[in-house]
Amino acid sequence: MIDRWFKRRQRDRSGSSLPVEERTHVPSPPSDPAPSRHAEEGHDGRIWVDAVGKIQVRNPRSRHGHYPVMVVPDSDWLSVSVNRSPVIGERVVEQNSRIQVRLLVQAPQSQVTVTIAPDGMEATLHVSYVSGERRALMPTKPSTRLVLEARRIAIEPPPVTLAQVRTELSRAGITAGLVPHAAIESFLARHESGSLVVARGVPPYPGGGTLESFRPDGLEGPWVVDTGTTIGRRRPDPARPGRSVRGEVLPAPMIWPDREVHLGPGVTLMTHATDLVANRSGVVIFDAHIVDVVGQHEMSAIEAGADILVIDGDLVVHGDVQDRTIVVAGNLTVEGDIRGADVVVGGALAALGATVDSRVTLGLARYVRERVHYHTARIVDGLYDLELTVNDLGDLGERLGAVVARVVSEKFFDVMESLSWIKTASCWPGLRWSGPLVNLASAIYQHLQSGEELVHILSHLWSLRTELDMCEPVIEETPMGRTLQLTRFHQVENSFLDGTGTLTVDKAQSSRLTAGTVVVTGSVVGGLISAAERVQCEILGDVEGTETRVEVNSDDGQVEASSAYPGVLVVIGGLRHTLRTPRQTLRLTRGTLQGGDSV
């Protein structure tokens, strides 16, 4: 009687179910397997997986025999430990080894969840069907070496019922704005994964608000923080509340849109959108218009290179910038020279050395817009030429695909270059792209790389060209904090400086300077100065009469100089005049310019 009870107890234990997440086998010291010719050969140890999926081990039968080896693959479905030590790869085991095997069990999932928007104005029902599977070790014959393998067993998920949905809605506390139950039943009847909006609330009426900075008292200089630091708090004023889908009262937004302070990419909102938290390490910018944490970067020098160097934040270069295109979303300081470089800066730029044979653009979005128009026109013109080429090659028959593929790779590399530039620029920091431009460029690029298969999609390619030609992309700068820094250049030679605000230069020679206001503390010899409002110089031209041109676009603009030499052409509001005699303390407007040298 006792023996029967003990056997039944052992059978119940072996058939017990394990948790869904994993199945663990802890083998006990095995007895020898049933005698077989394979098992009796030699005196080496044996290891095998028995019929119920347990690992059995037998020690060698002689002092010269080999112990068995277990091979554990590096897999996410299997975890093995021997004597509580994880094992991957080969491991020698013995009969007394405590081998623990954990097999992946992925349960079937028929999930039904309800999510509520952060503002509490919308509740969405999500239904997800995921087939499950479990793994089981495959039985093996006794051998000196065991490579663990498993077979997969699929498990189908059960359907989601309306009762489950009602339970989830009740658990989420949704009491207001529910859609009719018939709409939910129709959604569930499809037995497919998906989402359905099941409730909508009443939006609140916004009010005013204030910002509080947590800058430490007595701190001098920049406020530098680490990622995760709380830098301030948003404090809302009372406003007309709304009502969420839970039936709860919702406070109004803290600030009206026209009075809202922008948050830069370095700041995130936490604790119900009240705490301002640093999203990265850097300097805190906290003013009436924007709150941001700007990353700070330093480099010893920037050497020549064909690739574009992109920096998200501020950059200080202690040496020279040589023959390289660099894009800096924040401010840039170059303590050495800028030579043969193409520099684009989203903030201010301080060049303490010489700027020679270079192009500098102040304004990231403006630079990208100009380049996008250039590259777009280049792509469209190239595709027109490609269409004419394909028409000329139309009588090649079956060889057309190979010829067109070779023509594209050898003759239309400029088109591929422009497509790559658009793709690269779309990932630059500090910019927000809208419109189909990037997707169109990506589709055209993939088609042109399709080789001989290109001839089968030429009609679609011409359609994409037409869409690209008519596309008007919108490229804007995202709000970003700026540390206070003047845009200033020490010495500029044979370079082009393009800005919009105030541009200050100590000395300029044979260069083009464009900005809203241009201030030259030294001399300007040769080249062109173009300003929207005002040009102020110490010395205009030189005694040798080098041609120097100064333009002010506004009719109310003015040109000032402590001294000016003959050969200087001044244009104010379209009115032109060339100085023919030396002048001291020159101050010209459109009205005085009409008097010529006698003024």
PDB file of C-alpha atoms in Angstrom, residues 68-74 82 86-93 145-147:
ATOM      1  CA  PRO A  68      31.480  13.563 -20.348  1.00  0.00           C
ATOM      2  CA  VAL A  69      31.268  17.049 -21.917  1.00  0.00           C
ATOM      3  CA  MET A  70      28.145  19.197 -22.149  1.00  0.00           C
ATOM      4  CA  VAL A  71      27.995  21.890 -24.877  1.00  0.00           C
ATOM      5  CA  VAL A  72      25.675  24.828 -24.145  1.00  0.00           C
ATOM      6  CA  PRO A  73      24.890  27.105 -27.129  1.00  0.00           C
ATOM      7  CA  ASP A  74      24.869  30.874 -26.660  1.00  0.00           C
ATOM      8  CA  VAL A  82      26.466  23.906 -13.242  1.00  0.00           C
ATOM      9  CA  PRO A  86      26.450  29.961 -15.579  1.00  0.00           C
ATOM     10  CA  VAL A  87      27.749  27.956 -18.513  1.00  0.00           C
ATOM     11  CA  ILE A  88      28.111  28.801 -22.213  1.00  0.00           C
ATOM     12  CA  GLY A  89      30.113  26.546 -24.499  1.00  0.00           C
ATOM     13  CA  GLU A  90      31.833  23.356 -23.362  1.00  0.00           C
ATOM     14  CA  ARG A  91      31.762  22.166 -19.745  1.00  0.00           C
ATOM     15  CA  VAL A  92      33.004  18.925 -18.229  1.00  0.00           C
ATOM     16  CA  VAL A  93      30.440  17.471 -15.822  1.00  0.00           C
ATOM     17  CA  ARG A 145      29.472  14.640 -25.603  1.00  0.00           C
ATOM     18  CA  LEU A 146      26.028  16.293 -25.442  1.00  0.00           C
ATOM     19  CA  VAL A 147      25.065  19.348 -27.467  1.00  0.00           C
TER      20      VAL A 147
END
